[in-house]
Structures are given as structure tokens and as C-alpha cells.
mmCIF file of C-alpha atoms in Angstrom:
data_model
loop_
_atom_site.group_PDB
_atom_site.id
_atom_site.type_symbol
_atom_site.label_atom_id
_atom_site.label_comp_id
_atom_site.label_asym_id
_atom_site.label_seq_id
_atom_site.Cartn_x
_atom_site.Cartn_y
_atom_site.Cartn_z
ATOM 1 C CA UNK A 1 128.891 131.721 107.985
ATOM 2 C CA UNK A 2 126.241 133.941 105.829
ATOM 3 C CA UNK A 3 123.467 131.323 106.421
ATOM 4 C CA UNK A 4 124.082 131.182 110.369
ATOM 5 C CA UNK A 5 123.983 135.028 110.209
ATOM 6 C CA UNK A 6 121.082 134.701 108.347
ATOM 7 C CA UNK A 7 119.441 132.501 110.583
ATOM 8 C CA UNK A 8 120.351 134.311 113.672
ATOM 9 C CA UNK A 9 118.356 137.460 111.974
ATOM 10 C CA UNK A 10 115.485 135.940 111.342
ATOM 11 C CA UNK A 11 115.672 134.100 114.438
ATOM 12 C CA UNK A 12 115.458 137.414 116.207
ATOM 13 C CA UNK A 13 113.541 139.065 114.202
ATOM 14 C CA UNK A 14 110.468 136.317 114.456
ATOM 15 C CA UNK A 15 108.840 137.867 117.062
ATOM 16 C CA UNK A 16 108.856 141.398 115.598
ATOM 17 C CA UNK A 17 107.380 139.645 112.319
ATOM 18 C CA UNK A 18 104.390 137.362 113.502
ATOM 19 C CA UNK A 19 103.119 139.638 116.793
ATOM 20 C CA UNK A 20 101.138 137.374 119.099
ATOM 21 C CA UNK A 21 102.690 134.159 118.040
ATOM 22 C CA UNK A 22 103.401 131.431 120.696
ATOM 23 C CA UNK A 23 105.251 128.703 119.731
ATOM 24 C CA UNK A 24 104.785 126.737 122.576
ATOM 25 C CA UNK A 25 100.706 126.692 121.602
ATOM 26 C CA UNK A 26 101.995 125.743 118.336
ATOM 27 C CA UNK A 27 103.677 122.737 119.857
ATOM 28 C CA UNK A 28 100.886 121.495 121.962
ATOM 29 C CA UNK A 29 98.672 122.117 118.599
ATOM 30 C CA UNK A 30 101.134 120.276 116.533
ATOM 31 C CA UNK A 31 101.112 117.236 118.959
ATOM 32 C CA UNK A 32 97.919 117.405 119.449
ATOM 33 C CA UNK A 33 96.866 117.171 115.737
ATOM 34 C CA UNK A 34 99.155 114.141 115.497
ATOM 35 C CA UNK A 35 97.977 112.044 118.550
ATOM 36 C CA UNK A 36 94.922 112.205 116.890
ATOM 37 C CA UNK A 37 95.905 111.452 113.401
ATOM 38 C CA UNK A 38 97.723 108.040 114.868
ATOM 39 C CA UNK A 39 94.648 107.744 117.001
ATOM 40 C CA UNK A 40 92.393 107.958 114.334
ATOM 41 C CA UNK A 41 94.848 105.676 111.897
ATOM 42 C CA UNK A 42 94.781 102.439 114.795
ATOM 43 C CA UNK A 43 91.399 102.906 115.436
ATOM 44 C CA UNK A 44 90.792 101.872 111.880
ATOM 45 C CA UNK A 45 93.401 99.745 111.374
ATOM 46 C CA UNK A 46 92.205 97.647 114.636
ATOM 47 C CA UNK A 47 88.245 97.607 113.737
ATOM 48 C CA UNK A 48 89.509 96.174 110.382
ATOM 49 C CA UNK A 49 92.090 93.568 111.980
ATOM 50 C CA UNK A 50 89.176 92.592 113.828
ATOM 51 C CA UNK A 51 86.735 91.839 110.978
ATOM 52 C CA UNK A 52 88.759 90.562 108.618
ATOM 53 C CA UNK A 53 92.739 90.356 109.790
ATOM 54 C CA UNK A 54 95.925 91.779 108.318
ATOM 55 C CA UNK A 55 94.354 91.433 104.784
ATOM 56 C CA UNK A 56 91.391 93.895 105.654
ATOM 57 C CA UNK A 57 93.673 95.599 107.269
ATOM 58 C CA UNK A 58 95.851 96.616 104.318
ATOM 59 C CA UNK A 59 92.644 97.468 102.416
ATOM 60 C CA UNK A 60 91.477 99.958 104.593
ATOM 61 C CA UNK A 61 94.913 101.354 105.359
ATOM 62 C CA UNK A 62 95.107 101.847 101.386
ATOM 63 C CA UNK A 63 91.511 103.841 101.564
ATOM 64 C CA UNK A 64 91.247 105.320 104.541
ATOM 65 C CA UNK A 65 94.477 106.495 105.373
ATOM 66 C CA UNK A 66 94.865 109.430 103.394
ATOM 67 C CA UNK A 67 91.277 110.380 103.666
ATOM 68 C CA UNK A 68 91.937 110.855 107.741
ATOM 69 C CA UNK A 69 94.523 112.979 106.763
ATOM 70 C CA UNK A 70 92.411 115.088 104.171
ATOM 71 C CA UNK A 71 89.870 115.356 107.029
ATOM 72 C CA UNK A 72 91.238 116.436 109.597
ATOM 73 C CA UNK A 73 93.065 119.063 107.441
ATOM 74 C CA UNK A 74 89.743 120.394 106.377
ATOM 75 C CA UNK A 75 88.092 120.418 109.663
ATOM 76 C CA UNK A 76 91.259 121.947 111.466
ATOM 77 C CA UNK A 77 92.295 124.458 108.659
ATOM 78 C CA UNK A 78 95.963 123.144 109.132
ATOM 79 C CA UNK A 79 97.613 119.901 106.698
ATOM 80 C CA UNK A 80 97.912 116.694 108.062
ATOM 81 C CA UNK A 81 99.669 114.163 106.594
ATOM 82 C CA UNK A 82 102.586 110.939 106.918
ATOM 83 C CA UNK A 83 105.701 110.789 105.161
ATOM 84 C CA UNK A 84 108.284 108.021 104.687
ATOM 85 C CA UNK A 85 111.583 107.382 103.245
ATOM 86 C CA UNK A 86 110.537 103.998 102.328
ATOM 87 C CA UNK A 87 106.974 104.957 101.383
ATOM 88 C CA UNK A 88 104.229 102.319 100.364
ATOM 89 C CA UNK A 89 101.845 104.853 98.685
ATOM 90 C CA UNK A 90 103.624 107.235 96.472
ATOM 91 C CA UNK A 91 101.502 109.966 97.953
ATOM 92 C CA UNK A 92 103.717 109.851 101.425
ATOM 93 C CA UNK A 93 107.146 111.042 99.472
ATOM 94 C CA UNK A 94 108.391 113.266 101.625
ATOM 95 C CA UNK A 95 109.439 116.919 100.274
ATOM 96 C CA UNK A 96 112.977 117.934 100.063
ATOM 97 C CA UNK A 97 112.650 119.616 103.750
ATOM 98 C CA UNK A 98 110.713 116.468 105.427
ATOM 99 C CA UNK A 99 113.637 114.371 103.495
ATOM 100 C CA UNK A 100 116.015 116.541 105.521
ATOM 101 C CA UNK A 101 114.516 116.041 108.864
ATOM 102 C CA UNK A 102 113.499 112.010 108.549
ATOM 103 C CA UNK A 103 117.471 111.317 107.998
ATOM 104 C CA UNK A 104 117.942 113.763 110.937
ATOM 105 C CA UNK A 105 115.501 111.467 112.434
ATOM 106 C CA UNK A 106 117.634 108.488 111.527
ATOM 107 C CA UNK A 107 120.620 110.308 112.715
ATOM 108 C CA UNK A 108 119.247 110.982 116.026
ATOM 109 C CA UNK A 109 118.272 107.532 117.023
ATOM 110 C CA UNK A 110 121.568 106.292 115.736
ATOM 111 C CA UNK A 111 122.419 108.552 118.455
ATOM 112 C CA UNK A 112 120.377 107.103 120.948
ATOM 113 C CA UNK A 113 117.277 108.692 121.053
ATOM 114 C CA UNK A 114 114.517 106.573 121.001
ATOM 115 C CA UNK A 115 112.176 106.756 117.789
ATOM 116 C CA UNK A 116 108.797 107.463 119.522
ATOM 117 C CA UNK A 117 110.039 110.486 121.380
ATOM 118 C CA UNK A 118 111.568 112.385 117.973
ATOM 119 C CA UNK A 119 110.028 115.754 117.291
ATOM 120 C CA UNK A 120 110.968 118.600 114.934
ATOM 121 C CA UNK A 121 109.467 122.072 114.352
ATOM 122 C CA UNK A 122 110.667 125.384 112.374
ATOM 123 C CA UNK A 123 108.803 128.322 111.001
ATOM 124 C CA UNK A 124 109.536 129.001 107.626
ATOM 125 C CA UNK A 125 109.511 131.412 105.005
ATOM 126 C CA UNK A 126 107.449 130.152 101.794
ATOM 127 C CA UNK A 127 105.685 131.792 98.689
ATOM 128 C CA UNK A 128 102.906 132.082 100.829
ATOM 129 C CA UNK A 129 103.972 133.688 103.936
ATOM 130 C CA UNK A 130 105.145 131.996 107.089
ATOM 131 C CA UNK A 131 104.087 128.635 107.872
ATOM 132 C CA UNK A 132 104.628 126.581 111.096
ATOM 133 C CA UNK A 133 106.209 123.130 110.200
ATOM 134 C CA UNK A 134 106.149 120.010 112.577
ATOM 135 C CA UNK A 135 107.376 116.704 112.388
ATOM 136 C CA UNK A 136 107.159 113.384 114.468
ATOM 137 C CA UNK A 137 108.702 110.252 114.098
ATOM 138 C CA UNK A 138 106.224 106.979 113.706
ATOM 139 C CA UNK A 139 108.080 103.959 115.126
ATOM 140 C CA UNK A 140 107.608 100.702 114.282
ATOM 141 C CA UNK A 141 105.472 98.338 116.369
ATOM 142 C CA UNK A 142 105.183 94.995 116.801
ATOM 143 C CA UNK A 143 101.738 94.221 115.126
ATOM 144 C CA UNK A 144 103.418 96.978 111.815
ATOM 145 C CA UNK A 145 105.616 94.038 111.333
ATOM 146 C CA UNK A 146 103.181 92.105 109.726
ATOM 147 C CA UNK A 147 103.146 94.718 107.170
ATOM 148 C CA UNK A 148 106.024 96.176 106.914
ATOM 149 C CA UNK A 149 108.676 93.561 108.560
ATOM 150 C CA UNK A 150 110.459 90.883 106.516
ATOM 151 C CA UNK A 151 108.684 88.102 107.045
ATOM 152 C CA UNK A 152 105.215 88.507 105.639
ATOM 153 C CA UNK A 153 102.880 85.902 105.378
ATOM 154 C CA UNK A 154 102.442 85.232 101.308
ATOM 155 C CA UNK A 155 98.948 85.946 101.266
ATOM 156 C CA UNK A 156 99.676 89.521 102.825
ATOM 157 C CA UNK A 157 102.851 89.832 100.089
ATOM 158 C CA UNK A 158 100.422 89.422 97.247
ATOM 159 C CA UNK A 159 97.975 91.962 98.574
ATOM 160 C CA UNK A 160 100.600 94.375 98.944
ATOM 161 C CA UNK A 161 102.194 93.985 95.788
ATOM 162 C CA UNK A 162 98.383 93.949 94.198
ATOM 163 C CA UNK A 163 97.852 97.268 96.031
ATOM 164 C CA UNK A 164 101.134 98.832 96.103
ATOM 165 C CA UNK A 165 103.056 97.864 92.865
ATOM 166 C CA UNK A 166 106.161 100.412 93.948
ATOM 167 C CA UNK A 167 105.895 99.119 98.110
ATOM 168 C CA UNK A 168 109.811 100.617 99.382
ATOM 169 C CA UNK A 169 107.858 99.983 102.659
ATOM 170 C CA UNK A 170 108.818 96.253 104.126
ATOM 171 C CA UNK A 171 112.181 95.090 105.820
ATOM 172 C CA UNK A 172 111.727 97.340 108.994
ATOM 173 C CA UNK A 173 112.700 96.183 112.541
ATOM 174 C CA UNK A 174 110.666 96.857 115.886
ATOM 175 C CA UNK A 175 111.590 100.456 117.004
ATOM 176 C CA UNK A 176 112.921 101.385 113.265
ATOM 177 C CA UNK A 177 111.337 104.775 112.003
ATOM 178 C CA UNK A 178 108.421 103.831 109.889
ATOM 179 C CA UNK A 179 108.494 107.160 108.658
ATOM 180 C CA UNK A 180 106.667 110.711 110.560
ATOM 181 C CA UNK A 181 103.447 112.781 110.420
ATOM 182 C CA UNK A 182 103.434 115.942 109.347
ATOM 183 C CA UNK A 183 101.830 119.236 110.540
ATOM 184 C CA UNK A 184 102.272 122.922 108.382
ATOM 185 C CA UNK A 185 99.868 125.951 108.869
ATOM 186 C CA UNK A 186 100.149 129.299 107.727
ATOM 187 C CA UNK A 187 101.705 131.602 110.578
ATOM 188 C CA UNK A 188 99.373 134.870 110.853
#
């Protein structure tokens, strides 16, 4: 009961708090940002299928990914980044909040929603300040399955488990939830 109350407080006291904020730009930022994180993701991933298949692939995923990420974080003054439950890079463990919403996630397509169309957002209070927090699901595709399904060709095995020692990332179905991207900012 106290943590609805408080939540109802803050919830109307928001506005009074960040003046001039508009969620609803905050959204179509948010989505925005992400659309062109997963843009920027396949267009890599699909240059390097193309050169030298789902081994180059995996090597460019392993260097580039994060780097997009750090990137467009810099450029945008905002942090951009992916998250999994079953993470291959130790680098996309999810927080105890994103942890919260990805089994929300889970919870919601169990539901019926489809994985593609999941979206979460809250403002929160942190050391800092405020900061805008956004979630969206990543589904799996047919062409991740050659990654991350459970049949993977040997050769592709061994260059995960050379690359990825601690991979919690295969076994995934088309339409699972490969896991989300992330978007925070400081609210001013």
C-alpha cells in the first residue's frame, strides 16, 4: 500500500518536478535511438555475412557491437546499449531494473503479445537526478538462429565457444526474446 501511495505522489508530482518535460518526445527519442541501434547492428552484421558468412559474422558482432553502442551514446549524449537474460558477452548483463522488465517481457508474450512490439519506459529517481529509462524487446529472427538457435553448425560452435567462453546465449526459438536495447538519459 505505502509503495502505490508512493508512486501515485511522484506520479503526480512529475510534472511539477521536471517543467517542460514531454514524455511522448521522449518516446519517439527512445524509439528512435533504438531503430537505429538495430539498424546500425544488421547493417554490420549483413556486410560481414556477405564477405565472409556466419563466421565473420560472429567476429564482427564480438567487435563492433558494443562500439555502436558506445557511439551513438557519445554522439547523442544519451546510453545506448543491449541487454539479455541469456547474454553472450558478459558486458550485456542486465541491471537489477532491466532484469525486472526482460521477465516482464517474458511475461507479456506468454500473454500473447508478440515480442517485436514490447516496449517499456519509466522515469526514475537515481543518485544523479532523474533519468528517462526505455526498454525494447529484440526478437529472434530467422537468420539469429544460426547463432543463437540449437542447431549450430560445428564450425560456428567452436567460434563461439573460442570467443565467448561463458555463451548463456544459444537454444532460442524464432520469435523468443533475444534479449532488449536499452535507452537512459538524464531528465533536466
Amino acid at each position: 500500500m505505502k509503495k502505490s501511495l508512493l508512486i501515485l505522489f511522484f506520479a503526480a508530482a512529475f510534472p511539477l518536478i521536471c517543467d517542460g518535460y514531454d514524455e511522448s518526445a521522449e518516446l519517439d527519442w527512445a524509439a528512435e535511438a533504438t531503430r537505429e541501434y538495430g539498424e546500425a547492428l544488421k547493417s554490420e552484421l549483413k556486410a560481414a555475412m556477405h564477405m565472409g558468412g556466419t563466421i565473420e559474422a560472429i567476429e564482427t558482432c564480438n567487435t563492433k557491437a558494443l562500439l555502436i553502442g558506445e557511439e551513438m551514446s557519445r554522439a547523442n549524449g544519451e546510453n545506448v546499449s543491449r541487454v539479455s537474460l541469456r547474454n553472450r558477452n558478459p558486458e550485456n548483463t542486465p541491471n537489477d531494473w532491466q532484469k525486472a522488465v526482460l521477465k516482464d517481457f517474458e511475461n507479456r508474450k506468454q500473454a500473447g503479445e508478440k515480442a517485436g512490439a514490447l516496449t517499456w519506459h519509466e522515469v526514475a529517481e537515481t543518485e544523479n537526478g532523474l533519468e528517462f529509462r526505455f526498454m525494447k524487446a529484440i526478437p529472434t529472427g530467422p537468420i539469429c538462429l544460426q547463432c543463437h538457435g540449437s542447431n549450430i553448425a560445428p564450425p560456428v560452435a567452436e567460434k563461439l565457444a573460442e570467443l565467448y567462453p561463458g555463451d548463456k546465449a544459444t537454444g532460442f526459438d524464432i520469435g523468443d526474446i533475444r534479449g532488449a536495447f536499452v535507452v537512459t538519459r538524464p531528465v533536466d
